[in-house]
mmCIF file of C-alpha atoms and ligand atoms in Angstrom:
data_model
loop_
_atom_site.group_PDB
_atom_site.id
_atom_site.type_symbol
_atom_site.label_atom_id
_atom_site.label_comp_id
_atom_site.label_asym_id
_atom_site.label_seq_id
_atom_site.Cartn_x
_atom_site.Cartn_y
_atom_site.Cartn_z
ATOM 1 C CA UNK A 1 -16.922 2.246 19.727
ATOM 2 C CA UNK A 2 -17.492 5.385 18.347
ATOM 3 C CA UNK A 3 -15.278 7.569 20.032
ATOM 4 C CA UNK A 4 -11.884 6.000 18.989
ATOM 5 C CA UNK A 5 -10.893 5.489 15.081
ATOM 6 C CA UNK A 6 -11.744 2.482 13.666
ATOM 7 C CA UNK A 7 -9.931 -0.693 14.690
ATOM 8 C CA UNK A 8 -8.199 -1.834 11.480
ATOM 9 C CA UNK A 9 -4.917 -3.221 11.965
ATOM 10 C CA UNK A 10 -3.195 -5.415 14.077
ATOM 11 C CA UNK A 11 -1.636 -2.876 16.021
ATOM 12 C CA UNK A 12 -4.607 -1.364 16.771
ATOM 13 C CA UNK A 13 -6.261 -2.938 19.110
ATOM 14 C CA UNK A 14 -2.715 -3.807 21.644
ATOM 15 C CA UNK A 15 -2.467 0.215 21.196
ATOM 16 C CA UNK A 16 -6.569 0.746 22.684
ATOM 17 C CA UNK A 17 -5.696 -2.145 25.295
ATOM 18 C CA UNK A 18 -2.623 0.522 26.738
ATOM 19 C CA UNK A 19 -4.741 3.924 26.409
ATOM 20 C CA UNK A 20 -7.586 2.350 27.891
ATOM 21 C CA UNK A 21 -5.623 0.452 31.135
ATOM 22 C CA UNK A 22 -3.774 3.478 31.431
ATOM 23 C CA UNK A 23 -7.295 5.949 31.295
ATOM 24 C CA UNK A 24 -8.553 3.643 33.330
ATOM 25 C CA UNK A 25 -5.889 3.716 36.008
ATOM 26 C CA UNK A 26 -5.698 7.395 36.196
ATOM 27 C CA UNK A 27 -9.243 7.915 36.565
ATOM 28 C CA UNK A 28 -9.132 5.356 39.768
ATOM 29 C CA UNK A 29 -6.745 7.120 40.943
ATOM 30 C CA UNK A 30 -8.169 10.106 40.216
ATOM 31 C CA UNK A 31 -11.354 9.848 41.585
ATOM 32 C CA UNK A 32 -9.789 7.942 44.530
ATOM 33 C CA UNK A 33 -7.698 11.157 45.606
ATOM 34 C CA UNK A 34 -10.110 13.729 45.079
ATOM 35 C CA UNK A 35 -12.647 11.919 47.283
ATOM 36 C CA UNK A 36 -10.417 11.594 49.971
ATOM 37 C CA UNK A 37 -9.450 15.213 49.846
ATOM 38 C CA UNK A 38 -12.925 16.605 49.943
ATOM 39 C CA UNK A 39 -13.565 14.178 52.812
ATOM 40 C CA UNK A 40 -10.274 15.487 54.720
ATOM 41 C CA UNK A 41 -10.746 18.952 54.086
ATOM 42 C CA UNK A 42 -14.262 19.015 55.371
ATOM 43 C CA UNK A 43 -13.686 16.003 58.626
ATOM 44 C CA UNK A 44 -10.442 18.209 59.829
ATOM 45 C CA UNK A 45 -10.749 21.783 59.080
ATOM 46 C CA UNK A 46 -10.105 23.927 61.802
ATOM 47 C CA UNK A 47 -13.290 24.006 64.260
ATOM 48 C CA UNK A 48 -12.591 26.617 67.126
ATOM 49 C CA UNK A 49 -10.230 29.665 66.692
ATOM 50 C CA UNK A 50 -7.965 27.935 69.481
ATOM 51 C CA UNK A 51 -7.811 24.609 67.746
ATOM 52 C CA UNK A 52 -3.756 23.514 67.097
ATOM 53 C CA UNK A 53 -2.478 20.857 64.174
ATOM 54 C CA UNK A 54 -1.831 17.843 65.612
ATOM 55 C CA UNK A 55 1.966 17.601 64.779
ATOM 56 C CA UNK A 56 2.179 14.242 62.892
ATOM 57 C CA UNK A 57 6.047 12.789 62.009
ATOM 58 C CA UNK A 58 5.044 9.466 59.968
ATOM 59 C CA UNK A 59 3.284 6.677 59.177
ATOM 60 C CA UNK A 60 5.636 3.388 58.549
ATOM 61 C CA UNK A 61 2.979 1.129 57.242
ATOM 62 C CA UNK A 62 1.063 4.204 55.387
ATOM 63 C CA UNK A 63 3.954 4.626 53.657
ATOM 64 C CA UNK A 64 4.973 1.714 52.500
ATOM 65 C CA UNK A 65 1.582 0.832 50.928
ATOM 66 C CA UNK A 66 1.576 3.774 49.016
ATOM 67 C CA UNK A 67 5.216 3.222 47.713
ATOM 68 C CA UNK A 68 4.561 -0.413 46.934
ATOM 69 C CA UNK A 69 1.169 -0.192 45.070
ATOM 70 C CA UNK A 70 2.034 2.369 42.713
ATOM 71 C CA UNK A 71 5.581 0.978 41.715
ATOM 72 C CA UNK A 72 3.772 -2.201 41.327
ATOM 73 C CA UNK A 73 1.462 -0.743 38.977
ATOM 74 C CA UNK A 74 4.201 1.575 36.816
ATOM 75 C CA UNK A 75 6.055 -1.579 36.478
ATOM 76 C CA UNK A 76 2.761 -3.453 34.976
ATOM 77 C CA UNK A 77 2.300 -0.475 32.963
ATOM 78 C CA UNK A 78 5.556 -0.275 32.088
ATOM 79 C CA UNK A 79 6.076 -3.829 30.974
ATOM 80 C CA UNK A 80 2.811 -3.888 28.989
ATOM 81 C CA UNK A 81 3.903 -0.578 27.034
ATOM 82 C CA UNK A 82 7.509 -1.857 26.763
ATOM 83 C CA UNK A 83 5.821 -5.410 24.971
ATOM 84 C CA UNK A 84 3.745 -3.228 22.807
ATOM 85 C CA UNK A 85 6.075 -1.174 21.658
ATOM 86 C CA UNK A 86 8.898 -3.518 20.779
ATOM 87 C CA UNK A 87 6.173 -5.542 18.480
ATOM 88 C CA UNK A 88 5.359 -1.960 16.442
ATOM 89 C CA UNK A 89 9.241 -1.675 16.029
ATOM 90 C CA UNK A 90 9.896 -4.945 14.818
ATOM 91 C CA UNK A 91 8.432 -5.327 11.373
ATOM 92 C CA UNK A 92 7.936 -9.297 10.284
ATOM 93 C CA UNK A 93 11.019 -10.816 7.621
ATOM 94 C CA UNK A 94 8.286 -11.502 5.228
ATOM 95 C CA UNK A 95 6.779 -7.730 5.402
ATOM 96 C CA UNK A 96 6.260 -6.127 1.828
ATOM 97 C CA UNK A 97 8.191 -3.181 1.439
ATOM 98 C CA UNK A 98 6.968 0.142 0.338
ATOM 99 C CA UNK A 99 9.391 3.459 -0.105
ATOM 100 C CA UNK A 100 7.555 6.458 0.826
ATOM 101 C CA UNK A 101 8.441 10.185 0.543
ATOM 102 C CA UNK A 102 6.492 12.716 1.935
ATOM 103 C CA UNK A 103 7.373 15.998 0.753
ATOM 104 C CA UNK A 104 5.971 19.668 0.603
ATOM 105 C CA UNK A 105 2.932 18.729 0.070
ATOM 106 C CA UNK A 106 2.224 15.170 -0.864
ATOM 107 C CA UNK A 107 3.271 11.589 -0.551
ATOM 108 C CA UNK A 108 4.555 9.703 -3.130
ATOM 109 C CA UNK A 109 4.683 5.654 -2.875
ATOM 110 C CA UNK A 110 7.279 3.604 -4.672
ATOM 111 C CA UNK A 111 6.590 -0.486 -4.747
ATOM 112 C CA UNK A 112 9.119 -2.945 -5.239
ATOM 113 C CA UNK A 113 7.161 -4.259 -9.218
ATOM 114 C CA UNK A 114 8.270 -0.362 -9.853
ATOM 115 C CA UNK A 115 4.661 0.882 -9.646
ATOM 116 C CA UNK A 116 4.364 4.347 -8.324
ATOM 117 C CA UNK A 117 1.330 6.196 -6.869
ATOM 118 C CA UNK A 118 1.010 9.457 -5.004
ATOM 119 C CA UNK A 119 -1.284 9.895 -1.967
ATOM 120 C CA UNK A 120 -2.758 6.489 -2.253
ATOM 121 C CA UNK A 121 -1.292 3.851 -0.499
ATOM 122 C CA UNK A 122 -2.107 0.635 -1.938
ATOM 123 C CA UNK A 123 -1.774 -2.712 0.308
ATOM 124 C CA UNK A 124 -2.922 -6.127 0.497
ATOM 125 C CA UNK A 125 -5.681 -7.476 3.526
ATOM 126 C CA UNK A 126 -3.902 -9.634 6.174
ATOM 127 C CA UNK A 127 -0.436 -9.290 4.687
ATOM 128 C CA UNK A 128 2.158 -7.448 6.870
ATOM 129 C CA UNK A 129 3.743 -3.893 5.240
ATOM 130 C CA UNK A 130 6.994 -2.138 5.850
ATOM 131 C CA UNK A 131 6.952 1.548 5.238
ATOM 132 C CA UNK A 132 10.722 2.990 4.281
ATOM 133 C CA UNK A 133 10.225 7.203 4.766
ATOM 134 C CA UNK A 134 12.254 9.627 4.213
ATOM 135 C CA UNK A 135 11.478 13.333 3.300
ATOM 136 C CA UNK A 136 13.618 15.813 0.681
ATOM 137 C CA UNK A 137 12.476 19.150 2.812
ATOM 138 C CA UNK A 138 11.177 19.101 6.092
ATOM 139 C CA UNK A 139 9.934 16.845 9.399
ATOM 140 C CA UNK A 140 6.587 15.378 8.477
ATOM 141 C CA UNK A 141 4.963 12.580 10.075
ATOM 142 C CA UNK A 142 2.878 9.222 8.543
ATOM 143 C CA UNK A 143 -0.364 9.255 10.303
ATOM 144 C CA UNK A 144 -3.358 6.410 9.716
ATOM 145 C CA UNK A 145 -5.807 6.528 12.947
ATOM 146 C CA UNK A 146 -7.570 3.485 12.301
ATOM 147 C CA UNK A 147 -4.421 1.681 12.061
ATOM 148 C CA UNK A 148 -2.809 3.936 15.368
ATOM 149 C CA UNK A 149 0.529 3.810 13.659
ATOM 150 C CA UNK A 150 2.477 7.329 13.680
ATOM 151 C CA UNK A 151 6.123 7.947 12.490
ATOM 152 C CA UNK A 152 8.205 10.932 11.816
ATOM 153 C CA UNK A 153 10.123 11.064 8.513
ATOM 154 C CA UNK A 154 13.214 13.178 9.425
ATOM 155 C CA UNK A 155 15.340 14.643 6.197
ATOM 156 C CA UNK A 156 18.813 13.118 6.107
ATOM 157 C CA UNK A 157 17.515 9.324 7.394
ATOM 158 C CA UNK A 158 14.974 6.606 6.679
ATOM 159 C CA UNK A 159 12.752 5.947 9.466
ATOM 160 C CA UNK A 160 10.237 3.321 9.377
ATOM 161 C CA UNK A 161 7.197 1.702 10.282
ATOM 162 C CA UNK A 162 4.891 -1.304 9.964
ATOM 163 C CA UNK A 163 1.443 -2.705 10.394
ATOM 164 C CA UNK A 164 -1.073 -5.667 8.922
ATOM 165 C CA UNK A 165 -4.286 -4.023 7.464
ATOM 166 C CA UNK A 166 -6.855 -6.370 9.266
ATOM 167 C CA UNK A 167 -9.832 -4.613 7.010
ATOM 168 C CA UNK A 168 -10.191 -4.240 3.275
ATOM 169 C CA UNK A 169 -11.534 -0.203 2.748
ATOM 170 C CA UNK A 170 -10.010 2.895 2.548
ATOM 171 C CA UNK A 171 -8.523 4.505 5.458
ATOM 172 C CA UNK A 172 -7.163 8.738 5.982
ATOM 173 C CA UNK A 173 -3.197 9.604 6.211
ATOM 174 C CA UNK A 174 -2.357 12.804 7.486
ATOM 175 C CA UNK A 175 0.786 14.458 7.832
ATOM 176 C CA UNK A 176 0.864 15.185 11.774
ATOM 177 C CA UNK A 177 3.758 17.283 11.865
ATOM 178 C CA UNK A 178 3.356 20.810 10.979
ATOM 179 C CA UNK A 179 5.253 21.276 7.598
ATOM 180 C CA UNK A 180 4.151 24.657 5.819
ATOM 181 C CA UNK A 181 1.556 26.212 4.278
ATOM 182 C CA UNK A 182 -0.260 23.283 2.660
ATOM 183 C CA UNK A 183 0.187 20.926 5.480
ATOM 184 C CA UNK A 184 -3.360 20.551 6.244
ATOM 185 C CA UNK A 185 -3.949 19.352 2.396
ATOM 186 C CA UNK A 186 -1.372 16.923 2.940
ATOM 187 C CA UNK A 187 -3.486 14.008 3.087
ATOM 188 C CA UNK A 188 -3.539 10.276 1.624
ATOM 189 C CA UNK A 189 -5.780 7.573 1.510
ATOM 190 C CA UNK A 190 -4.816 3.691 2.355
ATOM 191 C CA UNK A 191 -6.516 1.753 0.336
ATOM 192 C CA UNK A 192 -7.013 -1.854 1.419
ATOM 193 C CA UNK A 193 -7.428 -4.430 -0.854
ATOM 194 C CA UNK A 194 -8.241 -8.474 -1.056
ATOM 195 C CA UNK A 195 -5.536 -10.879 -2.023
ATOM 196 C CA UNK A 196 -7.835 -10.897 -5.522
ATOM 197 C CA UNK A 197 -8.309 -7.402 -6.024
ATOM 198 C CA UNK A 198 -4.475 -6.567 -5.358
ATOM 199 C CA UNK A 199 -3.071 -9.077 -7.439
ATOM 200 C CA UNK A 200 -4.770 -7.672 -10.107
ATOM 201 C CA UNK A 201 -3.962 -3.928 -9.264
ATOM 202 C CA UNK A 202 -0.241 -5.493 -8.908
ATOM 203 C CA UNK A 203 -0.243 -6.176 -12.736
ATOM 204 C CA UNK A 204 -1.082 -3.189 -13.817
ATOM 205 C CA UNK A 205 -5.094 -2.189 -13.706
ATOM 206 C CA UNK A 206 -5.913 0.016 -11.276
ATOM 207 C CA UNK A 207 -7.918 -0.965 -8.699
ATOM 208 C CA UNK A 208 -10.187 2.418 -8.233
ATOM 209 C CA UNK A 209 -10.642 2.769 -11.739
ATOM 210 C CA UNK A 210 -13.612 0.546 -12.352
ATOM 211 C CA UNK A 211 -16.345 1.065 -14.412
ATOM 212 C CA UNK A 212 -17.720 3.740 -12.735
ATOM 213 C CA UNK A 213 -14.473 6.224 -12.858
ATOM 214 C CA UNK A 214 -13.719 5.344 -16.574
ATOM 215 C CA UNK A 215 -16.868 6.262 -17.809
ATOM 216 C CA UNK A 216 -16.961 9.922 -16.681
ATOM 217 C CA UNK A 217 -16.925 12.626 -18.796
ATOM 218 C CA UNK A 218 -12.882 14.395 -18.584
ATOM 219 C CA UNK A 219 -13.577 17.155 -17.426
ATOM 220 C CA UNK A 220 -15.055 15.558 -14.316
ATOM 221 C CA UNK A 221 -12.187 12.901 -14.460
ATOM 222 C CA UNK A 222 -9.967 15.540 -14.777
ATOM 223 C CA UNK A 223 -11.261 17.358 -10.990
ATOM 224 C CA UNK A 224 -11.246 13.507 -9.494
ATOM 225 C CA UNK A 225 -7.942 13.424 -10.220
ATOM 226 C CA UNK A 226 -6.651 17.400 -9.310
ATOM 227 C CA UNK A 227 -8.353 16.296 -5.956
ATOM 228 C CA UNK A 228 -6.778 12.749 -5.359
ATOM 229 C CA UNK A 229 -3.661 13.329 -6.741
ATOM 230 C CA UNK A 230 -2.871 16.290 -4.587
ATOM 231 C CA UNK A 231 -2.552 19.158 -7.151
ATOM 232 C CA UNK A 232 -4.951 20.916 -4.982
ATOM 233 C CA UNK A 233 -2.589 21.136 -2.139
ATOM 234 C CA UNK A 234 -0.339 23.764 -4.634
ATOM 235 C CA UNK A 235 -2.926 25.439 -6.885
ATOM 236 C CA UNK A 236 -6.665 26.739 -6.276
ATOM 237 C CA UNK A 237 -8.942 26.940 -8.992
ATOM 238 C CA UNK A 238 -10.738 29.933 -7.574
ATOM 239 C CA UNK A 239 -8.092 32.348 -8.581
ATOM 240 C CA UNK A 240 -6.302 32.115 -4.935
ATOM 241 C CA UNK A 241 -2.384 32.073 -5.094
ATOM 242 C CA UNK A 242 -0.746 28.778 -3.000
ATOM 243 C CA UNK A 243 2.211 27.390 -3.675
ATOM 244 C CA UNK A 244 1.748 27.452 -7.140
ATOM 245 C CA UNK A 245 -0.675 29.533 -9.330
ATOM 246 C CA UNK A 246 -4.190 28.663 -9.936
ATOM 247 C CA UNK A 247 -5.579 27.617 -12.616
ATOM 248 C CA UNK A 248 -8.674 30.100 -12.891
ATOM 249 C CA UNK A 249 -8.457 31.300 -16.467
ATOM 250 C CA UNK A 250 -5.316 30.345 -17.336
ATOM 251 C CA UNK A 251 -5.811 28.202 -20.607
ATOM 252 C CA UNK A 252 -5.659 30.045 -23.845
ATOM 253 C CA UNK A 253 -3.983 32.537 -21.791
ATOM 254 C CA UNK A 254 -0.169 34.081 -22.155
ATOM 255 C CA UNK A 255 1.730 33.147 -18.926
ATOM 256 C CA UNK A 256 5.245 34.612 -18.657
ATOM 257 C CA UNK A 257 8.019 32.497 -17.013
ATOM 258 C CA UNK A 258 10.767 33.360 -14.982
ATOM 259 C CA UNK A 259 12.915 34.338 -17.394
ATOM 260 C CA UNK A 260 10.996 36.897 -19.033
ATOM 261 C CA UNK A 261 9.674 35.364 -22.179
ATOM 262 C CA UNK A 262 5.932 34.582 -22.344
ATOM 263 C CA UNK A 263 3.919 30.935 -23.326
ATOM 264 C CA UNK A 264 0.951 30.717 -24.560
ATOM 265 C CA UNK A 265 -1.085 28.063 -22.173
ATOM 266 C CA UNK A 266 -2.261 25.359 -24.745
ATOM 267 C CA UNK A 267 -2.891 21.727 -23.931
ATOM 268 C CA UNK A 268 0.487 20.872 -24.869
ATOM 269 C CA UNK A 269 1.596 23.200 -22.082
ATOM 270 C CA UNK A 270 -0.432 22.146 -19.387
ATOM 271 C CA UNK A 271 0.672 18.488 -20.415
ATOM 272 C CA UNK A 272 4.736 19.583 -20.254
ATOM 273 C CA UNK A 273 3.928 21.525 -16.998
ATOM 274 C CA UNK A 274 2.756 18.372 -15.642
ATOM 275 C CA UNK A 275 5.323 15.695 -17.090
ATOM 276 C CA UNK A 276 8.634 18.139 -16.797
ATOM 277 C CA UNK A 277 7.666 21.000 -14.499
ATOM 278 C CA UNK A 278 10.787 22.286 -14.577
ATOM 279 C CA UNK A 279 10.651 23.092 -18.100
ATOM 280 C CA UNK A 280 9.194 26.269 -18.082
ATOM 281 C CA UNK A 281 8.970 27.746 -14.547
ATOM 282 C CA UNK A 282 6.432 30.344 -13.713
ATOM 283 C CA UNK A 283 7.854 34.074 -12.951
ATOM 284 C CA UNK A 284 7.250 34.909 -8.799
ATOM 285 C CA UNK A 285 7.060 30.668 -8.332
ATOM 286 C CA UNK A 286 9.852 28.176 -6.932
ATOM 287 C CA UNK A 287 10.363 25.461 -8.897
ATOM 288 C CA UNK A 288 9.087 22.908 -6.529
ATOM 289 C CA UNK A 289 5.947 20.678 -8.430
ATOM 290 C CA UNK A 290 7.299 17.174 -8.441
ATOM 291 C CA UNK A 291 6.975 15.742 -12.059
ATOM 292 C CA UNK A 292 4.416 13.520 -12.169
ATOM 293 C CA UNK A 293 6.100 11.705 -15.492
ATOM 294 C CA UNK A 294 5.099 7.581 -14.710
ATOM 295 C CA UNK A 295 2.225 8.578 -12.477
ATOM 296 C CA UNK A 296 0.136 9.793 -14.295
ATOM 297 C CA UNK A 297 -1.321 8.190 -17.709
ATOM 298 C CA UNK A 298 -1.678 9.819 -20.799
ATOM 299 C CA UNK A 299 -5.638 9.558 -20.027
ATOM 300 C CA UNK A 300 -5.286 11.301 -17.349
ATOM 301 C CA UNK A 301 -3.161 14.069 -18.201
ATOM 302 C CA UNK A 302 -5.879 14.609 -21.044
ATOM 303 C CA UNK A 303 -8.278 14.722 -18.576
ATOM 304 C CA UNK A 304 -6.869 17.124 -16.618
ATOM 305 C CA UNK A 305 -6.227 19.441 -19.280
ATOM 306 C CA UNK A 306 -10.092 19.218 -19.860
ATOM 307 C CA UNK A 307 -10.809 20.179 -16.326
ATOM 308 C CA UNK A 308 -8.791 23.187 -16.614
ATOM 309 C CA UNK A 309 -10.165 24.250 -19.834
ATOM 310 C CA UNK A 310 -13.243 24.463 -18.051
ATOM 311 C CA UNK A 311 -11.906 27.024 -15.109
ATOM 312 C CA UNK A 312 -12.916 29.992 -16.821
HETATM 313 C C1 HEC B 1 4.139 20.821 -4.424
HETATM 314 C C2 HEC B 1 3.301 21.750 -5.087
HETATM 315 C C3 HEC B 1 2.691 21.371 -6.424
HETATM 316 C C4 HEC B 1 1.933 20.283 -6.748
HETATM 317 C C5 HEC B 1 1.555 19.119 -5.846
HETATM 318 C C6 HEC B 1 1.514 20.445 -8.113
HETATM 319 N N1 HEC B 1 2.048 21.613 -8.611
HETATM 320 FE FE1 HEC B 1 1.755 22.369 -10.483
HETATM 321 N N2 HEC B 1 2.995 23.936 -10.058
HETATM 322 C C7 HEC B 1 3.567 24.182 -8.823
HETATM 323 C C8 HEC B 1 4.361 25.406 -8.896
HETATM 324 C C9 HEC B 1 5.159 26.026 -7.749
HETATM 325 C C10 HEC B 1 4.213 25.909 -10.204
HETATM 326 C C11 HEC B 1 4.834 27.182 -10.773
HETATM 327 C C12 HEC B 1 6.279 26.948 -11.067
HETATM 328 C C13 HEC B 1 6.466 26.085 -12.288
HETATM 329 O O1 HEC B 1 5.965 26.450 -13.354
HETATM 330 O O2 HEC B 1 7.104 25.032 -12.149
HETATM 331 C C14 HEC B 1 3.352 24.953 -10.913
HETATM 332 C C15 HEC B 1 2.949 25.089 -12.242
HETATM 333 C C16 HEC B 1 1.968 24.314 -12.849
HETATM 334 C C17 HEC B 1 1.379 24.585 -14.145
HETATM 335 C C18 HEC B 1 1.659 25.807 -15.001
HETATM 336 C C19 HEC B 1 0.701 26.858 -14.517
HETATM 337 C C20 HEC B 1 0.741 28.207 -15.213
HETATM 338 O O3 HEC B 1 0.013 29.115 -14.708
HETATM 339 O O4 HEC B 1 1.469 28.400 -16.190
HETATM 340 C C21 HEC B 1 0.457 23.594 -14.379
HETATM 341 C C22 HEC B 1 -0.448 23.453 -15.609
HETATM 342 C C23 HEC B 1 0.491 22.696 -13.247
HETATM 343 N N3 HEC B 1 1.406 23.171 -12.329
HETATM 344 C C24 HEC B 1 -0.300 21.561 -13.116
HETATM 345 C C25 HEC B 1 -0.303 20.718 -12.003
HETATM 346 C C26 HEC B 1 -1.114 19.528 -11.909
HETATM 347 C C27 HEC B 1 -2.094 19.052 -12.955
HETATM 348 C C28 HEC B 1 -0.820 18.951 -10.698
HETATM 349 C C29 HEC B 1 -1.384 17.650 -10.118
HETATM 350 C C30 HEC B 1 -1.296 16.486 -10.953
HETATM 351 C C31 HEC B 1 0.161 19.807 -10.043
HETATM 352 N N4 HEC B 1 0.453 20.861 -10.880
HETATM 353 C C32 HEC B 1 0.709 19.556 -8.794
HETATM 354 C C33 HEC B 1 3.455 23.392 -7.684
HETATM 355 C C34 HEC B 1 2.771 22.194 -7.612
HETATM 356 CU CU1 CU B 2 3.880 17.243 5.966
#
């Protein structure tokens, strides 16, 4: 089916059996009602100018069916949805447990081997995950589609949410709760793996950076990365002001910081700005990049120094 996401959890599927009952119901109904009111309005409207309404004071049996049938059927639907929903709201004992944050504008994932990754969710085919949210700043809300699990992280409290990925590939997040200016590039992939391929991401390689990745030039490493790792959602590199500044021309550059004194933008810079943002903090910014100190490698940071070098 084209027309839904893709079914790739085990929630998914009890969730399309609901909609679909429910569509389906409505539509009966639907179609059932507006039939019969065509049909009335044509077989009784008023013939002759002199014609009275028949004065009509109830129908015992009439009304009893359509009491009955419909009760009948919210309890059905009620029962189904009630059985559904207590299964997405209890989360299996043996569920692996992953701390997520979603903040202004990204999503950072903590696992319990003290790996960290940001926008990329990694998990493990046919084994059952518990999500632990919480957000520093504002509502946002956990989205996958494909897996129809949705869950508001609320500042002040955890809230959580669980599914089994049912099929190994790479599924969208969003953040479906409007949460500022770069909600829209607040998105995250989940990236399913086999019970092979995620025990050896678990010790340490990671998974998407196979042959292919490691072998490209930095500079073009360097833009894989500002796009996965969600420095686009705060900087532009077409000049453009967001969140933070872009980085269009910038290297080799002067910028001057909040307190008045200037830096010169070298790769030593660009590498503190990224490990300790709060070191030097741009003048007409807030100081709100999260430090991305154990998330990125060294590699990386290297490479995205080479990217920007190349934003002329
Ligand atoms: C949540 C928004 C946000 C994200 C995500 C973010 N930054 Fe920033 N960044 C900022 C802000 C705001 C500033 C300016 C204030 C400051 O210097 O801390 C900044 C400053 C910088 C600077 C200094 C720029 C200059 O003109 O002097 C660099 C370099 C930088 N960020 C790199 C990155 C890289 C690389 C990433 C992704 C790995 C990233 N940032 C992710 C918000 C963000
Ligand atoms: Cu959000």
């Amino acid at each position: 089916m084209t027309w839904i996401p893709e079914v790739a959890s085990n929630l998914a599927s009890k969730v399309d059996g609901l909609l679909i009952l429910i569509t389906l119901l409505s539509l009966v109904f639907f179609i059932l009602i507006t039939v019969v009111l065509v049909y009335f309005a044509i077989k009784y409207r008023r013939k002759r100018e002199d014609e009275e309404t028949p004065y009509i004071t109830g129908n015992e049996p009439l009304e009893i069916i359509w009491t009955v049938i419909p009760s009948i059927l919210l309890i059905i639907l009620f029962v189904y949805g009630y059985v559904v929903f207590k299964d997405m709201r209890t989360p299996p004992e043996d569920a692996l447990e992953v701390t997520v944050e979603g903040k202004q504008w990204l999503w950072t994932f903590d696992y319990y081997n003290g790996k960290k990754t940001i926008n990329e969710l990694y998990v493990q085919h046919n084994r059952p995950v518990r999500l632990v949210m919480e957000a520093p700043d504002v509502l946002h809300s956990f989205f996958v589609p494909a897996f129809r699990v949705k869950q508001d992280l609320v500042p002040g409290r955890y809230t959580q949410l669980w599914f089994t990925p049912t099929k190994i590939g790479t599924f969208d997040i969003f953040c479906a709760e409007y949460c500022g200016t770069g909600h829209s590039a607040m998105l995250g992939k989940v990236i399913v793996l086999s019970p092979e391929a995620y025990e050896i991401w678990e010790k340490g390689v990671k998974a998407d950076e196979g042959a292919g990745v490691a072998s490209l030039p930095p500079a073009e490493l360097g833009e894989k990365i500002y796009k996965e790792k969600g420095c686009n959602a705060c900087h532009s590199v077409d000049g453009s002001v967001l969140v933070g500044p872009s980085f269009k021309g910038i290297f080799g550059h002067a910028a001057v910081m909040q307190d008045g004194s200037s830096v010169n933008v070298d790769e030593n810079y660009i590498k503190q700005s990224i490990i300790e943002p709060q070191a030097h903090v741009v003048k007409g910014f807030q100081p709100v990049m999260p430090s991305f100190k154990g998330i990125l490698s060294d590699e990386e940071v290297t490479a995205l120094v080479a990217y920007i070098k190349t934003l002329k």
